[in-house]
Tab-separated table of C-alpha atoms in Angstrom:
chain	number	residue	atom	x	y	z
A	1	UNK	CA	0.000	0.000	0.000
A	2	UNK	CA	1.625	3.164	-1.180
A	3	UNK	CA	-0.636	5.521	0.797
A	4	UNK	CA	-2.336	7.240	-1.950
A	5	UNK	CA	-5.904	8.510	-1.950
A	6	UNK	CA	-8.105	10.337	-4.732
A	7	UNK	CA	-11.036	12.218	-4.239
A	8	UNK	CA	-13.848	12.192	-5.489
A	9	UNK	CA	-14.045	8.502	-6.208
A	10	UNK	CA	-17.105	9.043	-8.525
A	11	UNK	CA	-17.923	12.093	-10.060
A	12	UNK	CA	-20.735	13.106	-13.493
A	13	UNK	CA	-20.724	16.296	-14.507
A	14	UNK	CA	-22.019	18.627	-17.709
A	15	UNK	CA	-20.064	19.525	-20.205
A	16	UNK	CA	-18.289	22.964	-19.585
A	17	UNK	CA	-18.218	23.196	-15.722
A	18	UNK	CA	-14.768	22.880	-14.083
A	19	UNK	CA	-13.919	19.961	-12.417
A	20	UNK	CA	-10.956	19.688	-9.448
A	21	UNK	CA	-9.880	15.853	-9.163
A	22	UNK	CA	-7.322	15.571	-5.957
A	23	UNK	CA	-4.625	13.062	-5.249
A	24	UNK	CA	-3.272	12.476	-1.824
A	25	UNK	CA	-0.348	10.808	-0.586
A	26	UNK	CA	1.285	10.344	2.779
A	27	UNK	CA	4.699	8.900	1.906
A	28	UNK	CA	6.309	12.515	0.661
A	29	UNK	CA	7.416	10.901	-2.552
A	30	UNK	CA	8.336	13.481	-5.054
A	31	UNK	CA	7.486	12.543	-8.284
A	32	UNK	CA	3.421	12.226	-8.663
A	33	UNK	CA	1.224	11.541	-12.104
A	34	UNK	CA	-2.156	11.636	-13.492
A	35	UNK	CA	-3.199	9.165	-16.245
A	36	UNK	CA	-6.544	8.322	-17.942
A	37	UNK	CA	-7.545	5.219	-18.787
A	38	UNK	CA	-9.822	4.613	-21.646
A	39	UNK	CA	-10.535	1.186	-23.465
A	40	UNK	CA	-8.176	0.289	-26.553
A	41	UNK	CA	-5.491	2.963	-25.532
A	42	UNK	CA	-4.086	1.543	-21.970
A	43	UNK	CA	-3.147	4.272	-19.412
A	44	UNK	CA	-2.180	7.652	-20.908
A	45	UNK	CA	-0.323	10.055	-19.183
A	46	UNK	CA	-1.630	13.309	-18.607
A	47	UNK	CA	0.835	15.515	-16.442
A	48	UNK	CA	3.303	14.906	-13.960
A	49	UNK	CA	5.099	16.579	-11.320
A	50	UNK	CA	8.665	16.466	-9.838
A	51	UNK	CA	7.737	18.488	-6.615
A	52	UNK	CA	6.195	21.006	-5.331
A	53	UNK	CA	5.612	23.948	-7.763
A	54	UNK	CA	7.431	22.074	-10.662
A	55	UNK	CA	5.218	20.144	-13.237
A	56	UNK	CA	5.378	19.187	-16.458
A	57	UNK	CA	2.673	18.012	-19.752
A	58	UNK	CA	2.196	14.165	-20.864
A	59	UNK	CA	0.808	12.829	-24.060
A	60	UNK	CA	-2.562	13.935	-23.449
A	61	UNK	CA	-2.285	17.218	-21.545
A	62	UNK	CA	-4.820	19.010	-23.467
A	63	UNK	CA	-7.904	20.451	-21.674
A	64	UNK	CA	-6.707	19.663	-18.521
A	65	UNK	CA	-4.422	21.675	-15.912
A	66	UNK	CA	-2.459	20.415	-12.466
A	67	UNK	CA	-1.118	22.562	-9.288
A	68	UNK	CA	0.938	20.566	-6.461
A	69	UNK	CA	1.238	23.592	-3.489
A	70	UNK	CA	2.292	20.734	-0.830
A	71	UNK	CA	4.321	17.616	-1.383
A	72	UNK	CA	0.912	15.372	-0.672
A	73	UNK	CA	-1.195	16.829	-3.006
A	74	UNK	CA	-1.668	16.851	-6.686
A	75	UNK	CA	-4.437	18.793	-7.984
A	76	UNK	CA	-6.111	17.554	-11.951
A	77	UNK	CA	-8.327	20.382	-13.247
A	78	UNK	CA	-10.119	19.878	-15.894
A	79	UNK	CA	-11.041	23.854	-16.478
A	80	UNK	CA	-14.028	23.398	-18.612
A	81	UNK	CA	-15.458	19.522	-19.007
A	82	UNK	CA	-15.962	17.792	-22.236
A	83	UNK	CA	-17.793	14.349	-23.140
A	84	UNK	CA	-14.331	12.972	-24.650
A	85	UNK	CA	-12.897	13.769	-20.782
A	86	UNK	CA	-15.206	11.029	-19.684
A	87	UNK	CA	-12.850	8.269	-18.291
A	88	UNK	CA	-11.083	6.986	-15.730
A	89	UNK	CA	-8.601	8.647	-13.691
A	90	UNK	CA	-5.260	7.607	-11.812
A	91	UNK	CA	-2.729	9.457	-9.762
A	92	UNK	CA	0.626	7.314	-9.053
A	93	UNK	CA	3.529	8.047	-7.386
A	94	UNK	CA	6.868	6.847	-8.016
A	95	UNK	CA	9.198	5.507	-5.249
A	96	UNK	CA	12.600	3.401	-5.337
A	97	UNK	CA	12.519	-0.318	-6.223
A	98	UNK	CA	13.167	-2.261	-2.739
A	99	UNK	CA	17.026	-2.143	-2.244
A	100	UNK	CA	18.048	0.065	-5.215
A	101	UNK	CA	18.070	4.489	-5.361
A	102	UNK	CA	18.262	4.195	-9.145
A	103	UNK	CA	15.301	1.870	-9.749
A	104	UNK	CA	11.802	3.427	-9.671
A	105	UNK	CA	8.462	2.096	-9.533
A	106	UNK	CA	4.913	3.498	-9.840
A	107	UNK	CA	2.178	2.763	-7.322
A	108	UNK	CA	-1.186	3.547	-7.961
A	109	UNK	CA	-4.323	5.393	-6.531
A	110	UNK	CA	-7.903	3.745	-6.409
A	111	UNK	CA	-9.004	6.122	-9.582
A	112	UNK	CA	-11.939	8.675	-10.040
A	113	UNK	CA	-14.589	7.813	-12.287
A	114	UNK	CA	-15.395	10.836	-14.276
A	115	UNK	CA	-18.414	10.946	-16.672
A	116	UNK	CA	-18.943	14.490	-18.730
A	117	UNK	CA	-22.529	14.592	-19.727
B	1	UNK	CA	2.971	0.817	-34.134
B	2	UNK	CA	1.959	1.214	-30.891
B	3	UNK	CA	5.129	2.120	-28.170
B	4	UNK	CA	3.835	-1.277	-26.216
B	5	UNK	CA	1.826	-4.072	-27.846
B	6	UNK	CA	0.303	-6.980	-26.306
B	7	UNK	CA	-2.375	-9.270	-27.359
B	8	UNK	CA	-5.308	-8.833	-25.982
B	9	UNK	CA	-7.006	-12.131	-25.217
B	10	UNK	CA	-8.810	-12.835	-23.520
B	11	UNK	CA	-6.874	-16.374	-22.531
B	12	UNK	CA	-9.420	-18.563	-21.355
B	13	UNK	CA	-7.502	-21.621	-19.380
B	14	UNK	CA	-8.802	-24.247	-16.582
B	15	UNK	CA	-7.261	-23.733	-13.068
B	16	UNK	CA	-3.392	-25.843	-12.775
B	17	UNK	CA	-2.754	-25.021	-16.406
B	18	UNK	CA	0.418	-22.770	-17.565
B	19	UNK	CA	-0.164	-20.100	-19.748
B	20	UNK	CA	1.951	-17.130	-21.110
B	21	UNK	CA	1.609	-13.792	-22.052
B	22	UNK	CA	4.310	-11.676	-24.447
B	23	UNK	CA	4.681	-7.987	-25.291
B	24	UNK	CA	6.904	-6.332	-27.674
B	25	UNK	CA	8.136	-2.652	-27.202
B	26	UNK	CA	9.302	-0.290	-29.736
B	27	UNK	CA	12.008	2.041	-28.495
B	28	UNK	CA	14.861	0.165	-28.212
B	29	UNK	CA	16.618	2.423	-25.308
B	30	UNK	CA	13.270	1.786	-22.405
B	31	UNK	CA	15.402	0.675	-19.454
B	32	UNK	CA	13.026	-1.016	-16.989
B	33	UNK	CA	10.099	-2.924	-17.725
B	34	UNK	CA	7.337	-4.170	-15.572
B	35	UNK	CA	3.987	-6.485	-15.269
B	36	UNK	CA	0.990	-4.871	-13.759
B	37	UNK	CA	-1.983	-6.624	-12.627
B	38	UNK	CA	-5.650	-4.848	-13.013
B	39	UNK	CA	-8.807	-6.156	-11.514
B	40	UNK	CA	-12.028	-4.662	-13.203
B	41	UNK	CA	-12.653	-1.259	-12.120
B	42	UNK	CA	-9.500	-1.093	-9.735
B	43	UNK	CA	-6.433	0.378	-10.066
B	44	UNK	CA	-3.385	-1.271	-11.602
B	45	UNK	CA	-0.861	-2.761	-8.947
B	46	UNK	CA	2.420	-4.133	-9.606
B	47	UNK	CA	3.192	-7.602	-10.256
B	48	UNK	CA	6.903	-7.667	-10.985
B	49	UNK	CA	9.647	-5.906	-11.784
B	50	UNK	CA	11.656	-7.394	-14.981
B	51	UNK	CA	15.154	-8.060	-14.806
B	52	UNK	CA	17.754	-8.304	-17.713
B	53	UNK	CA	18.272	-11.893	-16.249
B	54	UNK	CA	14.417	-12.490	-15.593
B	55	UNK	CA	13.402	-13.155	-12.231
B	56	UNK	CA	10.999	-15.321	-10.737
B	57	UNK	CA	8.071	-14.546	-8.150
B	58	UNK	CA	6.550	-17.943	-6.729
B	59	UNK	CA	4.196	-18.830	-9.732
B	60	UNK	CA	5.076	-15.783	-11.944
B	61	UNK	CA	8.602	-16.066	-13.941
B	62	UNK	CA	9.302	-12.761	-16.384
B	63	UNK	CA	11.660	-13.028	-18.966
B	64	UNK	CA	13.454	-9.813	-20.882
B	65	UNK	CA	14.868	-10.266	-24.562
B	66	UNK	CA	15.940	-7.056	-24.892
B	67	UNK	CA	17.630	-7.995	-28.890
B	68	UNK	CA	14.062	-8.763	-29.769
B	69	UNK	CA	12.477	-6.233	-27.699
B	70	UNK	CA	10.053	-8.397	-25.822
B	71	UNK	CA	8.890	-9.355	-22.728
B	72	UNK	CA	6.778	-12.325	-21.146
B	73	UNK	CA	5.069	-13.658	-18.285
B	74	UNK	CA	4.954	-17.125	-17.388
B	75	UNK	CA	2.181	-17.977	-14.942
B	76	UNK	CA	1.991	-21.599	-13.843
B	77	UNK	CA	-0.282	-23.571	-11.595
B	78	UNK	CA	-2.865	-20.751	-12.797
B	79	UNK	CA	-5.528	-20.132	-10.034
B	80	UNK	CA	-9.295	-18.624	-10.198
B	81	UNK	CA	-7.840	-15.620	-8.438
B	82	UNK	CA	-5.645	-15.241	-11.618
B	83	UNK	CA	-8.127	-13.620	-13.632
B	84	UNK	CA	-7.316	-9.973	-14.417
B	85	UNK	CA	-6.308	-8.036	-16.930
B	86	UNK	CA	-2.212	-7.871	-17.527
B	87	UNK	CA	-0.286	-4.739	-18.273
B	88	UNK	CA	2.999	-4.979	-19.618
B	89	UNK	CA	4.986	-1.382	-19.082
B	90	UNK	CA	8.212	-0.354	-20.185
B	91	UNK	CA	9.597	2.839	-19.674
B	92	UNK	CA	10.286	5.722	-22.398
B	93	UNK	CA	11.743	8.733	-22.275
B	94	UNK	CA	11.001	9.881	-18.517
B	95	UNK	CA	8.077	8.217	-18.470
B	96	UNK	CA	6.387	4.804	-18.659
B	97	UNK	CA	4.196	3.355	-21.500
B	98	UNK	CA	1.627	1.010	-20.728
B	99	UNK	CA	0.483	-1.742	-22.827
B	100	UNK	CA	-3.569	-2.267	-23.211
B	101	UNK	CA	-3.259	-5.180	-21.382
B	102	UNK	CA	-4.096	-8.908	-21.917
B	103	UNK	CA	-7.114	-10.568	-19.961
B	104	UNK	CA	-6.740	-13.905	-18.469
B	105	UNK	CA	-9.874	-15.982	-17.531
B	106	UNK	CA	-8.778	-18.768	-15.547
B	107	UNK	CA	-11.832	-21.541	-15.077
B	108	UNK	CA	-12.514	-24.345	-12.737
């Protein structure tokens, strides 16, 4: 269990309204990610950061924004909804593979069901 | 081509049997490659780590052929507790690329 949270777990929403997806952890790992999952296309990732303040796009970074203010959170906005934003969302972390520092691995977060109406 | 391709299934097999799963990945310089596990409508979670040398986990042996660019799983003794969907996941550049999975149905 990596520690990791996301809130809300279920959300449906109409098409232009904002929508704030968070992503908790409790292990102060620094690097943190959002993917989407959608069927044929696997996990996608969206944005990622490498602490607090620093961020960076994925593949799929259109439409959507992130903010990480504290090393626990990591914030998904999606700043004005759209059917094809209808998926599934994870946040993972990324911590060091048991008895290496140059070895990482990603844990993942329970997901948010988002459907865009 | 996709980054990471897998078939996917679904494998049907009866409970004790063997069965294996391959991926091939693209970009010849991905570094470390992994097997999730994903349950329907849960999150994946990591099943093993790949090693150059392949490593073995109980029932679960992964296997790296890194001049063919593919990976497998080996699964033996499958149980009904088996049945998921597997990712295979290999990293590009800074980031990882995830397969779309293959589903195994293991039946009494």
């Amino acid at each position: 269990d990596a520690g990791i949270t996301q809130s809300p777990r279920h959300k449906v929403t109409e098409t232009g309204t904002p929508v704030t997806l968070r992503c908790h952890q409790t292990e102060n790992h620094r690097y943190m990610y959002w993917y989407r999952q959608d069927p044929g296309h696997g996990l996608r990732l969206i944005h990622y950061s490498y602490g607090v303040k620093d961020t960076d796009k994925g593949e799929v970074s259109d439409g959507y924004s992130v903010s990480r203010s504290k090393t626990e959170d990591f914030l998904l906005t999606l700043e004005s909804a759209t059917s094809s934003q209808t998926s599934v969302y994870f946040c993972a972390i990324s911590r060091p593979r048991l008895g290496t520092a140059s070895s990482y691995e990603q844990y993942f977060g329970p997901g948010t069901r988002l459907t865009v109406t | 081509r996709k980054e990471v391709e897998q078939d996917p299934g679904p494998f049907n097999v009866p409970e004790g049997a063997t069965v294996a799963f391959n991926c091939t990945y693209s970009n010849s310089a991905s570094q470390s490659f992994f097997w999730y596990r994903q349950d329907c409508r849960k999150e994946p979670k990591l099943l093993m780590s790949v090693y150059s040398s392949g490593n073995e986990d109980g029932r679960f042996t992964a296997q790296l052929n890194r001049a063919s660019q593919y990976i497998s799983l080996l699964i033996r003794d499958s149980k009904l507790s088996d049945s998921a969907t597997y990712l295979c996941v290999v990293t590009g550049f800074q980031k990882l690329v995830f397969g779309t999975g293959t589903r195994l149905l293991v039946s009494p």
